[in-house]
mmCIF file with all atom_site columns, C-alpha atoms in Angstrom:
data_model
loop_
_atom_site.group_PDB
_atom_site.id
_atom_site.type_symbol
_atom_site.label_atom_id
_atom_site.label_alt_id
_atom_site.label_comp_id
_atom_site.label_asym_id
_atom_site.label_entity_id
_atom_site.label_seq_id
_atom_site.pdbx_PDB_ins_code
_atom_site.Cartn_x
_atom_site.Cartn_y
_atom_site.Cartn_z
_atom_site.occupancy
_atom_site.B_iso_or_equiv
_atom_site.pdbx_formal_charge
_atom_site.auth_seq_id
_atom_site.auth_comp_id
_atom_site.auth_asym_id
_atom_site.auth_atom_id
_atom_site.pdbx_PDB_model_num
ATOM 1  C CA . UNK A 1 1  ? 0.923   -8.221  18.974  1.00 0.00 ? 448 UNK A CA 1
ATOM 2  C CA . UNK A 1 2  ? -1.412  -9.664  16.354  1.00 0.00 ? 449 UNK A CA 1
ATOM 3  C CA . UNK A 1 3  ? -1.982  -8.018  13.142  1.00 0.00 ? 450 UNK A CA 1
ATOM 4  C CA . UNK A 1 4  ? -5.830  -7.390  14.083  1.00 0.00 ? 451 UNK A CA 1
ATOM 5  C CA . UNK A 1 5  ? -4.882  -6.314  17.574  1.00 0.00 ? 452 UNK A CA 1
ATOM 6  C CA . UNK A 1 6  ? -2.675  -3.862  15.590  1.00 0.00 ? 453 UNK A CA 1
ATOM 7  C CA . UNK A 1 7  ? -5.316  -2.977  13.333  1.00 0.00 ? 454 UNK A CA 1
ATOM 8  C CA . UNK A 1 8  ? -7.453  -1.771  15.942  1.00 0.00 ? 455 UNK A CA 1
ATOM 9  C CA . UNK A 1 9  ? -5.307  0.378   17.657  1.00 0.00 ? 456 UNK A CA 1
ATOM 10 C CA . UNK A 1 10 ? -4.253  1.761   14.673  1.00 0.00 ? 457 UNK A CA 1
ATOM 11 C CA . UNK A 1 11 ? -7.960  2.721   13.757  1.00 0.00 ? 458 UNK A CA 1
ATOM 12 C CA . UNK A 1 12 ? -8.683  3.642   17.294  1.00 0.00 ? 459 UNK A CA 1
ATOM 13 C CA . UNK A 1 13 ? -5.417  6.171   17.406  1.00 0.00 ? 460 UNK A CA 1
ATOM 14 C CA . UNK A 1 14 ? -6.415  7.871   13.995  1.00 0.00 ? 461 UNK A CA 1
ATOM 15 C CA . UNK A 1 15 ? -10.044 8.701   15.226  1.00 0.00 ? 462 UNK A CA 1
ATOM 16 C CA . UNK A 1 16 ? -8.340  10.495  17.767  1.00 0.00 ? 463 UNK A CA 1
ATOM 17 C CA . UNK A 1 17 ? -7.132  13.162  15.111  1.00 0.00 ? 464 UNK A CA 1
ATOM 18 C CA . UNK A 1 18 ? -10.357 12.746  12.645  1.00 0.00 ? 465 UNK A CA 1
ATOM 19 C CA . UNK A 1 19 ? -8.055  10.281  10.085  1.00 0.00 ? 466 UNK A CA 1
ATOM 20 C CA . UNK A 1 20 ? -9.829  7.485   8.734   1.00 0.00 ? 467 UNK A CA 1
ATOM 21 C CA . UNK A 1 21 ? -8.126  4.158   7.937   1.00 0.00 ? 468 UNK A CA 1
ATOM 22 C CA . UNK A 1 22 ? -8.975  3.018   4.494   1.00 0.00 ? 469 UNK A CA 1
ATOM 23 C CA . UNK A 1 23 ? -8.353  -0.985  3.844   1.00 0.00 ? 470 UNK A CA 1
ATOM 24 C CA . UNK A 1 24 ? -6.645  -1.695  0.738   1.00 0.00 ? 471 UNK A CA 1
ATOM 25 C CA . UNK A 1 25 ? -6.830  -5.661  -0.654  1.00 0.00 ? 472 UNK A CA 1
ATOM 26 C CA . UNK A 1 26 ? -3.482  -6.508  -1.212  1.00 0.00 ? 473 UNK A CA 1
ATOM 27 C CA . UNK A 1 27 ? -4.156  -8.840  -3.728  1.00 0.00 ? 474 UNK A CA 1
ATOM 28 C CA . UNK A 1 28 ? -0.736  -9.077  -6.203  1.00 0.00 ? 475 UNK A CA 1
ATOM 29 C CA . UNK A 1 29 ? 0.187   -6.267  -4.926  1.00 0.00 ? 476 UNK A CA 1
ATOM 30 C CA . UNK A 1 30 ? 3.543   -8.381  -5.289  1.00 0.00 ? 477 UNK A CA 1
ATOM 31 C CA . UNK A 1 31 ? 3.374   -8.878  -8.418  1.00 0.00 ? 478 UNK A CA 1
ATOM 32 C CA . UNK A 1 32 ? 2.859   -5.819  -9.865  1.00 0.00 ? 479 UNK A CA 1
ATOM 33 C CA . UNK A 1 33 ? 5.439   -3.187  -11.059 1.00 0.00 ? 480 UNK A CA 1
ATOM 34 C CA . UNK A 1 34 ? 5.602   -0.191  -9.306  1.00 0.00 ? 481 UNK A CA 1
ATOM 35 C CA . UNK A 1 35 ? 7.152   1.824   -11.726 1.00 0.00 ? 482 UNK A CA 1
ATOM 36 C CA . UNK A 1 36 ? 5.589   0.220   -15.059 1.00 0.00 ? 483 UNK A CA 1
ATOM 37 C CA . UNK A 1 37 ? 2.564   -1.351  -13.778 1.00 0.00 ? 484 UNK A CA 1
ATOM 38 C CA . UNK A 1 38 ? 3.540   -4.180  -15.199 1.00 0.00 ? 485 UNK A CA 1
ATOM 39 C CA . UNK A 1 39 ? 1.946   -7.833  -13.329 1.00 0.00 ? 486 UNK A CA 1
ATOM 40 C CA . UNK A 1 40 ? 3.559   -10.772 -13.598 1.00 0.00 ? 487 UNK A CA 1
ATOM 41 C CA . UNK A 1 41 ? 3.679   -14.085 -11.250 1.00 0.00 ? 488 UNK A CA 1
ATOM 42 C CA . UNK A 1 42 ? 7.249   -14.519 -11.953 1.00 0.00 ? 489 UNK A CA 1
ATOM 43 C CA . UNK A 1 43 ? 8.294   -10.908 -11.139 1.00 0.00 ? 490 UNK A CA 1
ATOM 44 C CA . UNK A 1 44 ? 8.915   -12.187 -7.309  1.00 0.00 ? 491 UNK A CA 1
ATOM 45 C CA . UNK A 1 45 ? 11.814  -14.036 -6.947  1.00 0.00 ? 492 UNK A CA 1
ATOM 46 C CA . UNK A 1 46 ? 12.015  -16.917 -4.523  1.00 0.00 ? 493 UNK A CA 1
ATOM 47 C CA . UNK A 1 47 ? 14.860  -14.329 -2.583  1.00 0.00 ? 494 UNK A CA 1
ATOM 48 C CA . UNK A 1 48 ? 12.049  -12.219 -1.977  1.00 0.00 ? 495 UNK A CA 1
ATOM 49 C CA . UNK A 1 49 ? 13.414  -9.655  -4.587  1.00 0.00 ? 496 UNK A CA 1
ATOM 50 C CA . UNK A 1 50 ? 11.189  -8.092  -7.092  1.00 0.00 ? 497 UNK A CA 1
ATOM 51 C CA . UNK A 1 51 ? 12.585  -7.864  -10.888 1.00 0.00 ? 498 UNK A CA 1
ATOM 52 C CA . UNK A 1 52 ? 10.168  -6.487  -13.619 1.00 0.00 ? 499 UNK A CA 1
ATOM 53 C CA . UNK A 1 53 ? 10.304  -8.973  -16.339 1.00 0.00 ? 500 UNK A CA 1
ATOM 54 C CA . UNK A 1 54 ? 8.854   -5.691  -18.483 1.00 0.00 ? 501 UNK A CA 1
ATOM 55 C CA . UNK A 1 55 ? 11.174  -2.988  -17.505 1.00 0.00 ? 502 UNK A CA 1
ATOM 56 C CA . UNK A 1 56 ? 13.850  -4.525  -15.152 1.00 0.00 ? 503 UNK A CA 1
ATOM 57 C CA . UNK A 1 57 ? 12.975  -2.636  -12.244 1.00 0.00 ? 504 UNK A CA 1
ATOM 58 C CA . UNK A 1 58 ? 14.675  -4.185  -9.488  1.00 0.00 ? 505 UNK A CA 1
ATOM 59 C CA . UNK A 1 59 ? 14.174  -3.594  -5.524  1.00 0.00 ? 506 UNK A CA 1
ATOM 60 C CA . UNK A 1 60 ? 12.919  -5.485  -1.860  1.00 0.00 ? 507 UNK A CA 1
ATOM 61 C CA . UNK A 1 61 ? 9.857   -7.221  -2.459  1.00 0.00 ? 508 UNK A CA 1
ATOM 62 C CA . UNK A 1 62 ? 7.900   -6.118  0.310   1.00 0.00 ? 509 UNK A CA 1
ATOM 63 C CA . UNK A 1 63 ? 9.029   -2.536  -0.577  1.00 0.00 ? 510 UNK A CA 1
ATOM 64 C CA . UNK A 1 64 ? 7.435   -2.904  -3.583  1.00 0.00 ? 511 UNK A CA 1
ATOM 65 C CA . UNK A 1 65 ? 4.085   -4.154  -2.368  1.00 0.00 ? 512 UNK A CA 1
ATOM 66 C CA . UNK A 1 66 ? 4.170   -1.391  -0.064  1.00 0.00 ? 513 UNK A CA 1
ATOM 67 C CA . UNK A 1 67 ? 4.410   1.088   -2.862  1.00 0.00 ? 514 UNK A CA 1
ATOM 68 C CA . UNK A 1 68 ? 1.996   -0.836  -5.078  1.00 0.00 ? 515 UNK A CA 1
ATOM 69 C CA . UNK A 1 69 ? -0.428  -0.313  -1.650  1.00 0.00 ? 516 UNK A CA 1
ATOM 70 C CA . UNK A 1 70 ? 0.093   3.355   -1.382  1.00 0.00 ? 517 UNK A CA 1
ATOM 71 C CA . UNK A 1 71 ? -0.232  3.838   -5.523  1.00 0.00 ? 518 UNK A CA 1
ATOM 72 C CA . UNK A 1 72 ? -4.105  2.110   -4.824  1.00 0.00 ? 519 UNK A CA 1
ATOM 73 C CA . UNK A 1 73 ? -4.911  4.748   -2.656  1.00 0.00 ? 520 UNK A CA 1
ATOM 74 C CA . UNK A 1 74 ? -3.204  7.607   -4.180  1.00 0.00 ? 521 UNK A CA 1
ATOM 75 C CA . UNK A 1 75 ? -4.606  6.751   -7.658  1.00 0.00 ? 522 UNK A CA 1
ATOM 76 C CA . UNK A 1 76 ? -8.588  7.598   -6.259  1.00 0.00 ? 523 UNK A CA 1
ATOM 77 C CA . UNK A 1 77 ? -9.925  10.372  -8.233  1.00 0.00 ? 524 UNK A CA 1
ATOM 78 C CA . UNK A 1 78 ? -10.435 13.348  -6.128  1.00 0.00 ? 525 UNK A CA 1
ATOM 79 C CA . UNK A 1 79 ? -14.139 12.886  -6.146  1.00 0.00 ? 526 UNK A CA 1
ATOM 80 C CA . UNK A 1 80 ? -13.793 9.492   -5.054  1.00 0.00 ? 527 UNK A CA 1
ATOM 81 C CA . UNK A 1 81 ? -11.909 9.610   -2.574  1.00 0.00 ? 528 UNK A CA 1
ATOM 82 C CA . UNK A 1 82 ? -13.091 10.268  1.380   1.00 0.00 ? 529 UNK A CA 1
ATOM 83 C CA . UNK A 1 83 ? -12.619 13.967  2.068   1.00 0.00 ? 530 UNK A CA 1
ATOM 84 C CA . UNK A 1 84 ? -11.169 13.746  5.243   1.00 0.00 ? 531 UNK A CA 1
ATOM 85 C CA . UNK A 1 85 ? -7.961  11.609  3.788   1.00 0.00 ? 532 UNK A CA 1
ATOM 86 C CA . UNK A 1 86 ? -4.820  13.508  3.841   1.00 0.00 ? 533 UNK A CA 1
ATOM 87 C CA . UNK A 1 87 ? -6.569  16.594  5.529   1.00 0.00 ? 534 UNK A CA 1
ATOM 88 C CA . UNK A 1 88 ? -5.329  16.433  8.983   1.00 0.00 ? 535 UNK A CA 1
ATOM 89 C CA . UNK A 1 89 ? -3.046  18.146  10.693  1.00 0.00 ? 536 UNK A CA 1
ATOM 90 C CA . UNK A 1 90 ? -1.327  16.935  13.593  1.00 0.00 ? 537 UNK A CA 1
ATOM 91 C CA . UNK A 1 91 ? -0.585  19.058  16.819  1.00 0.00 ? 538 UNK A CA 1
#
């Protein structure tokens, strides 16, 4: 399955319970800390391991991105952010 196949049905399954899907650019999301903050362009390793040339924070590349993702949408102030994020309950 493509990613935009996957996209949809993602989207379409989270209307079902009133959740929106909120795109966040992933721009250097790589190459940012996420414990320090912290960007660099040498902080990815050709392994594919991240190492903070700041703080030495060391961990899975992709991991990091990931939490570098979730940080962008968790860092909205409250008034920004869409009211119906993080206010579902599921059955």
């Amino acid at each position: 399955m493509g990613l935009q196949r996957a996209t949809k049905i993602l989207e379409w399954k989270a209307a079902e319970y009133g959740i929106s899907v909120e795109p966040i650019p992933p721009a250097f999301t790589s190459q940012i800390c996420s414990r320090c903050g912290h960007q660099s362009s040498t902080n990815q390793g050709p392994d594919g391991w991240f190492s903070c040339n700041e703080c030495g924070y060391k961990l899975d590349g992709d991991y990091n991105a990931a939490k570098n993702i979730s940080l962008k949408l968790l860092t909205v102030p409250e008034g920004k952010r869409r009211s119906e994020l993080g206010t579902v309950s599921l059955p």
